[in-house]
mmCIF file of C-alpha atoms in Angstrom:
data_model
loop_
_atom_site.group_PDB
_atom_site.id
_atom_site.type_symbol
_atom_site.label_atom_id
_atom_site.label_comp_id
_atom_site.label_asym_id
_atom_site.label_seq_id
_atom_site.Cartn_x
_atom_site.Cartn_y
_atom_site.Cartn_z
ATOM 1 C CA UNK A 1 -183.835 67.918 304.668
ATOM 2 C CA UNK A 2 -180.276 67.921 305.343
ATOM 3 C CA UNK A 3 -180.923 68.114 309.789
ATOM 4 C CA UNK A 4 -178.839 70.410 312.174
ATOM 5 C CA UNK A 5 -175.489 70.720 310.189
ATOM 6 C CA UNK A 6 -171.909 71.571 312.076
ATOM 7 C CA UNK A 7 -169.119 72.061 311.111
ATOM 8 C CA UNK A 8 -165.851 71.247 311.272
ATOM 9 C CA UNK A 9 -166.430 67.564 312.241
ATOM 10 C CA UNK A 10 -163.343 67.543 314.057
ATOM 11 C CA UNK A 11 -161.159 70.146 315.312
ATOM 12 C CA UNK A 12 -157.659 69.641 316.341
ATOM 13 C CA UNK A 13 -155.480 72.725 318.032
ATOM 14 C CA UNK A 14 -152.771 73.833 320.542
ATOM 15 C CA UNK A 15 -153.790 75.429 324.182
ATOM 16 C CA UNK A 16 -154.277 78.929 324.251
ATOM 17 C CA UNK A 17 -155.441 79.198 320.758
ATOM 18 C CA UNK A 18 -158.876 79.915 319.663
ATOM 19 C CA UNK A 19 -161.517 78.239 318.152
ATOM 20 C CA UNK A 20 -164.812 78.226 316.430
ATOM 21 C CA UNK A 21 -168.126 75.856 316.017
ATOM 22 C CA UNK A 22 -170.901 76.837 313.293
ATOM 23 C CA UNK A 23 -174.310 75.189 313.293
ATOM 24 C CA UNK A 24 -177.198 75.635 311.158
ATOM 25 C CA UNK A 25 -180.384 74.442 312.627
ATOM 26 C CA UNK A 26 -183.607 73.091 311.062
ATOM 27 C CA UNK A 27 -185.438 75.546 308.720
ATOM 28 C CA UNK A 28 -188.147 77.010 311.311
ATOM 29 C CA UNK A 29 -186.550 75.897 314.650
ATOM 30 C CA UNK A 30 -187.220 78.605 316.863
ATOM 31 C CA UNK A 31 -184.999 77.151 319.502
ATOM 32 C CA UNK A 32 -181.092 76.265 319.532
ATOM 33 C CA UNK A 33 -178.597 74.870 322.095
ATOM 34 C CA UNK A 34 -175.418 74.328 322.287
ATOM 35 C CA UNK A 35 -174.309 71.278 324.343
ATOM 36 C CA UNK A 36 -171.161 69.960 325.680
ATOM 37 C CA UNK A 37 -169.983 66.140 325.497
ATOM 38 C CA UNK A 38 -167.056 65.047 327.444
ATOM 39 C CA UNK A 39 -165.716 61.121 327.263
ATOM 40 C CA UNK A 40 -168.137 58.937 329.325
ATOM 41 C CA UNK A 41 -170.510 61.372 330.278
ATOM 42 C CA UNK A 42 -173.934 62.981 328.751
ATOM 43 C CA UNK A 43 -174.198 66.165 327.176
ATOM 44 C CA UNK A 44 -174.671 68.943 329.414
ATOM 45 C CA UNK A 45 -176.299 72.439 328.261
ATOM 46 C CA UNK A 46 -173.572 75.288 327.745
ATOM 47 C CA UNK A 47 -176.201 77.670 325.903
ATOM 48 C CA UNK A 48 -180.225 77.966 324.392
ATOM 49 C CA UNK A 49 -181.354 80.561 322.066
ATOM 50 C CA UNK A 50 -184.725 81.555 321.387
ATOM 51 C CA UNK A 51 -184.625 82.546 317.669
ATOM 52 C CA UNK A 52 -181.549 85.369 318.874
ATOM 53 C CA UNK A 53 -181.836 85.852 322.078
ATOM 54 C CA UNK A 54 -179.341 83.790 324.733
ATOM 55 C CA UNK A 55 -182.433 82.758 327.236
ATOM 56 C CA UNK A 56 -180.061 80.249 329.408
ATOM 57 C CA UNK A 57 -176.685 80.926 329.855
ATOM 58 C CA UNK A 58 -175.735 79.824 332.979
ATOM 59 C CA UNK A 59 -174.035 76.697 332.253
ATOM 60 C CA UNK A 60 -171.647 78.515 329.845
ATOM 61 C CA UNK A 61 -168.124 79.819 330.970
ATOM 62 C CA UNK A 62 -168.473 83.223 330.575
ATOM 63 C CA UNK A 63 -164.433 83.986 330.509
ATOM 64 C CA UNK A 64 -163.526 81.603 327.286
ATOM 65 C CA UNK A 65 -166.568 80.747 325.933
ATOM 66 C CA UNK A 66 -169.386 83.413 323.933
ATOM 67 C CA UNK A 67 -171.893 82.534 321.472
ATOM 68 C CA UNK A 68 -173.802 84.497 319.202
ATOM 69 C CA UNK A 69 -176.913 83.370 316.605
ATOM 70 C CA UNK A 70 -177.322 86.693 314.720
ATOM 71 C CA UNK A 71 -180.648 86.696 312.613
ATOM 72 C CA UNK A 72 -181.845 83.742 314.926
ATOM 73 C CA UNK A 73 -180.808 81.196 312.228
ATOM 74 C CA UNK A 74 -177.559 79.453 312.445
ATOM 75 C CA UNK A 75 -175.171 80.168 315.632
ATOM 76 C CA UNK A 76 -171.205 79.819 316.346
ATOM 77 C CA UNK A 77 -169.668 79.064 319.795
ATOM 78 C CA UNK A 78 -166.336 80.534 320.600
ATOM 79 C CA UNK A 79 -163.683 79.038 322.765
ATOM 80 C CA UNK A 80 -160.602 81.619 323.535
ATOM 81 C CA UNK A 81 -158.514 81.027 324.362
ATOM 82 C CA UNK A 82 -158.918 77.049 324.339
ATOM 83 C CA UNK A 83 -157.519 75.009 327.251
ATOM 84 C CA UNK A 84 -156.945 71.426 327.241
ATOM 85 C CA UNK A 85 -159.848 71.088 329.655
ATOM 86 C CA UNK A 86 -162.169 72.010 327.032
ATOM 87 C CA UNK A 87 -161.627 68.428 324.656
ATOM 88 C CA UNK A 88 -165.076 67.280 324.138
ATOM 89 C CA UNK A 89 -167.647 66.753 321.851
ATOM 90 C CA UNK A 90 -169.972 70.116 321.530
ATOM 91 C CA UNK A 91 -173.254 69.237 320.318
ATOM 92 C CA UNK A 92 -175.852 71.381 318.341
ATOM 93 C CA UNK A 93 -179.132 70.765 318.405
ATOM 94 C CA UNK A 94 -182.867 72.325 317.180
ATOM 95 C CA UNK A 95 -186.108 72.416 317.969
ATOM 96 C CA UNK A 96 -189.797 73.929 317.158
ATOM 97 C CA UNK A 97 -189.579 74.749 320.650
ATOM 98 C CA UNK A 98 -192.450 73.705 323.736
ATOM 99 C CA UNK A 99 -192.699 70.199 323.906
ATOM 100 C CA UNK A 100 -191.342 69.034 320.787
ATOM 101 C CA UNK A 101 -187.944 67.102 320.505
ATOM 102 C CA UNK A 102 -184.821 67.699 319.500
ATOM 103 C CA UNK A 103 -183.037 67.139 316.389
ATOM 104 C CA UNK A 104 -179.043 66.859 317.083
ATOM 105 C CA UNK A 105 -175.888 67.708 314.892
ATOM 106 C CA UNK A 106 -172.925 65.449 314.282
ATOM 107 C CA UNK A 107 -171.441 67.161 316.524
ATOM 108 C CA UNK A 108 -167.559 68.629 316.408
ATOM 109 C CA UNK A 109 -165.061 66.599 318.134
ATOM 110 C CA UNK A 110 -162.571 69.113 319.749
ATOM 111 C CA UNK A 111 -158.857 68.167 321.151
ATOM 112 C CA UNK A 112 -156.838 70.408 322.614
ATOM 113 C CA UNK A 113 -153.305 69.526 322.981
ATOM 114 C CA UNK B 1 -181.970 70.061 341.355
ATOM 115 C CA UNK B 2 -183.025 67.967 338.420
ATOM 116 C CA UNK B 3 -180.885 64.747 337.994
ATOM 117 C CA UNK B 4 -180.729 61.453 335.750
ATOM 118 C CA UNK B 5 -178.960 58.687 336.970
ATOM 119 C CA UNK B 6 -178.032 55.469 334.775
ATOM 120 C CA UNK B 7 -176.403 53.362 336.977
ATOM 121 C CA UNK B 8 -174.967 50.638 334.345
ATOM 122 C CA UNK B 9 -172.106 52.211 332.175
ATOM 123 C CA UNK B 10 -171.661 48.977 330.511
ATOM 124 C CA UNK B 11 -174.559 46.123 329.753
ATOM 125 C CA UNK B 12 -173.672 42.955 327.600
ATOM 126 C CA UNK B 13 -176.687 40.150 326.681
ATOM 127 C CA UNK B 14 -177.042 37.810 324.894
ATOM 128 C CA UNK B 15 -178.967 37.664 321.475
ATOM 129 C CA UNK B 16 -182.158 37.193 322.013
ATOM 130 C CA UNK B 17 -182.266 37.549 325.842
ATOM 131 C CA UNK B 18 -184.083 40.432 327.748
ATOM 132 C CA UNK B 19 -183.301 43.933 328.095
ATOM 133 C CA UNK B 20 -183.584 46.442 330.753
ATOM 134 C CA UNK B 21 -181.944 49.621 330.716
ATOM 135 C CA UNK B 22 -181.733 51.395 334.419
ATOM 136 C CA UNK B 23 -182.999 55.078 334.386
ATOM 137 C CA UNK B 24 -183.542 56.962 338.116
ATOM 138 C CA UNK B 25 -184.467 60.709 338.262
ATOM 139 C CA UNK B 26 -184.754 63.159 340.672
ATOM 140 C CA UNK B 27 -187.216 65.893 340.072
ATOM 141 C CA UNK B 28 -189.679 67.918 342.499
ATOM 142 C CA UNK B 29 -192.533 68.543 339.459
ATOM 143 C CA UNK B 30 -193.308 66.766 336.762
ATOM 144 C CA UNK B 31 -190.905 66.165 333.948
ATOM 145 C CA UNK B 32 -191.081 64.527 330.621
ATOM 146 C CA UNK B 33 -188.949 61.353 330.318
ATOM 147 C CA UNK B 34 -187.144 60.364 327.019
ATOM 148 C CA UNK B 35 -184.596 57.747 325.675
ATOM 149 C CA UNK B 36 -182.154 58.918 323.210
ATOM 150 C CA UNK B 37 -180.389 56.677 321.412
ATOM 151 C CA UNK B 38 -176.655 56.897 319.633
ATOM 152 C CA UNK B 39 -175.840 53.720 317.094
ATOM 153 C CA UNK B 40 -171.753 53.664 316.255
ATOM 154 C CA UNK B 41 -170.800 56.392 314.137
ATOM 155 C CA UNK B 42 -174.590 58.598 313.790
ATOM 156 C CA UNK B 43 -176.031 61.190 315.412
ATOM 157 C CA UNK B 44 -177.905 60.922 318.748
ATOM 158 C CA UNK B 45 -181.158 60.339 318.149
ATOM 159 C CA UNK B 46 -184.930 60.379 320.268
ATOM 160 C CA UNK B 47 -186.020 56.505 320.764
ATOM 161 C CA UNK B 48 -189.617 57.398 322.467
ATOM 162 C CA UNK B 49 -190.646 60.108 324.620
ATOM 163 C CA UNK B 50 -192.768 58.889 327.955
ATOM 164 C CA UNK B 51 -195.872 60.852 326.895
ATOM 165 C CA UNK B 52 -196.172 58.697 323.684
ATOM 166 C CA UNK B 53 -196.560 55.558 325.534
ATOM 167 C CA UNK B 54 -195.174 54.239 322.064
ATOM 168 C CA UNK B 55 -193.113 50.909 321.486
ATOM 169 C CA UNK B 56 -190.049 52.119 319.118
ATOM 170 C CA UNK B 57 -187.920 49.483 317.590
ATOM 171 C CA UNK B 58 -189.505 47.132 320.345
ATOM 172 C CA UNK B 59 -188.307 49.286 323.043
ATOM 173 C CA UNK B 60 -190.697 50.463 325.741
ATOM 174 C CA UNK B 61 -190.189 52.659 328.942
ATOM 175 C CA UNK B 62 -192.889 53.154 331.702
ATOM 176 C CA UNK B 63 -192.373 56.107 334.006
ATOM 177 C CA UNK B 64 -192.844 54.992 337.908
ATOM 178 C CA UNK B 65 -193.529 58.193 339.830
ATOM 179 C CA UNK B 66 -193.538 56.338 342.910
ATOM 180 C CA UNK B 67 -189.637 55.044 341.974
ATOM 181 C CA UNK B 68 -189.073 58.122 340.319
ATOM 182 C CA UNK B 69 -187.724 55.593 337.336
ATOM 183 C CA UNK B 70 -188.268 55.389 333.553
ATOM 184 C CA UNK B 71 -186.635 52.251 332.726
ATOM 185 C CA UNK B 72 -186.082 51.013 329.017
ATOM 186 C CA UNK B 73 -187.167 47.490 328.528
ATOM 187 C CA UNK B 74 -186.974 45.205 325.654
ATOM 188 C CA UNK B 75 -187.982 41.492 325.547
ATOM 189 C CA UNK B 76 -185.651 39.912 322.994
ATOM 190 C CA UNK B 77 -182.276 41.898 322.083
ATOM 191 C CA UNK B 78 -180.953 42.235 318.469
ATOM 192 C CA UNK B 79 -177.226 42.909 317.426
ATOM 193 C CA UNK B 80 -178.379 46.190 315.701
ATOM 194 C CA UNK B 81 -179.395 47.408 319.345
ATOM 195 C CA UNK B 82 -175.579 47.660 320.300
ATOM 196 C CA UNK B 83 -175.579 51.447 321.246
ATOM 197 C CA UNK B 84 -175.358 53.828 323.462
ATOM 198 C CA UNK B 85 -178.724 54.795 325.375
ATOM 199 C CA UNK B 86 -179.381 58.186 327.286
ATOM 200 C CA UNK B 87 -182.487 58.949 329.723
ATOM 201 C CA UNK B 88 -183.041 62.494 329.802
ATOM 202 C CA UNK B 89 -185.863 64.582 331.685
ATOM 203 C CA UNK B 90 -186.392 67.741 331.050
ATOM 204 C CA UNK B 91 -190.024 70.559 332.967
ATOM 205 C CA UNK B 92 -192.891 70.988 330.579
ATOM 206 C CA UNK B 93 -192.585 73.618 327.728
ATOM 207 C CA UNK B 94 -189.425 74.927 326.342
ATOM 208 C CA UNK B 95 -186.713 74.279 328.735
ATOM 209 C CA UNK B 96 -183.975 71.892 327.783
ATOM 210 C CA UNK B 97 -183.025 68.316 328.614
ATOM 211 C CA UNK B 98 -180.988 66.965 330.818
ATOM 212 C CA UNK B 99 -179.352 64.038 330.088
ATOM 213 C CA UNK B 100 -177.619 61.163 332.180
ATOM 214 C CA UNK B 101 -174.484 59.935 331.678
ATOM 215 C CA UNK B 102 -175.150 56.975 329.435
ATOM 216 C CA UNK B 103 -175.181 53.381 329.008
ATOM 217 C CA UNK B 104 -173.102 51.401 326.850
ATOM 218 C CA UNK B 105 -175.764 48.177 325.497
ATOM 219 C CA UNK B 106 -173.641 45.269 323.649
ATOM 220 C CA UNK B 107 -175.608 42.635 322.519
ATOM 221 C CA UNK B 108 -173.646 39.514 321.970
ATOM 222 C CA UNK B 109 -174.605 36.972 318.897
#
């Protein structure tokens, strides 16, 4: 079982240009978020899925950022354009769903410059 | 508004002494508590989960709903517990976590 896989790893790119994050969850997770990492703090929620549907959005800045997990499998997060605001660490993660846990991603480190 | 508060971004011990990592919430139900757990260079990780009442890796948490804490204790601290350690709470069911802001555990040989 190869976990939540991301991709790229790292990510390095000029303001104002866009970007893209791919994850592919556990086989059978239902449920998939996308979370946000800056330095020194926790990861906060941008976006959860519910095999395709967007069910909490609210965190995620509508303007730059969209997200999309056709066929309720694997999912990419957009940034565009990218500011330099946006460095972090986004964070994918899985789960069956209910009270289960989550299974993270690597993660991609993103710096804007 | 759910919150998690880790007041310690930084706690050094000694090999072998005591560990207790700080973990307040603020929550007007009745959340699930859980310690994640992020060694240098993997993947964050769940440690234990409140409802378990399990002792991982000799870690153990007890949630205090009268402190509204979930501290994560651990009577004689190893050099492979050097990490960073989350709290996170998150309402029954499928909603998602929320996490506090870390803390940093270095544990001195």
């Amino acid at each position: 079982e190869a976990g939540v896989v991301q991709s790229p790893r790292y990510k390095i790119i000029e303001k104002k240009q866009p970007v893209a994050f791919w994850c592919n969850p556990i086989s059978g997770h239902n449920t998939l978020y996308w979370y946000r990492q800056n330095l020194g703090q926790g990861p906060e929620l941008l976006i959860r899925y519910e095999n395709e549907e967007a069910v909490d959005d609210s965190q995620l800045p509508k303007d730059r950022f969209s997200a999309e997990r056709l066929k309720g499998v694997d999912s990419t997060l957009k940034i565009q354009p990218a500011e330099l605001g946006d460095s972090a660490v986004y964070l994918c993660a899985s789960s069956l769903g209910g009270d289960h846990g989550y299974t993270f991603g690597s993660g991609t480190r993103l710096t804007v410059v | 508004a759910q919150r998690v508060t880790q007041p310690e971004k930084l706690l050094s011990v000694f090999k072998g002494a005591p560990v207790e990592l700080k973990c307040n919430y603020s929550y007007s139900g009745s959340p699930e508590l859980f310690w994640y757990v992020q060694y240098s260079r993997q993947r964050l990780q769940l440690l234990l989960r409140h409802i378990s009442r399990e002792s991982i890796k000799g870690f153990t948490a007890d949630l205090n709903k009268g402190e509204t804490s979930f501290h994560l204790k651990k009577p004689f601290a190893q050099e492979e517990d050097s990490a960073m350690y989350y709290c996170a709470l998150k309402n029954s069911g499928n909603t998602p976590l929320v996490f506090g802001k870390g803390t940093r555990l270095s544990v001195i040989a």
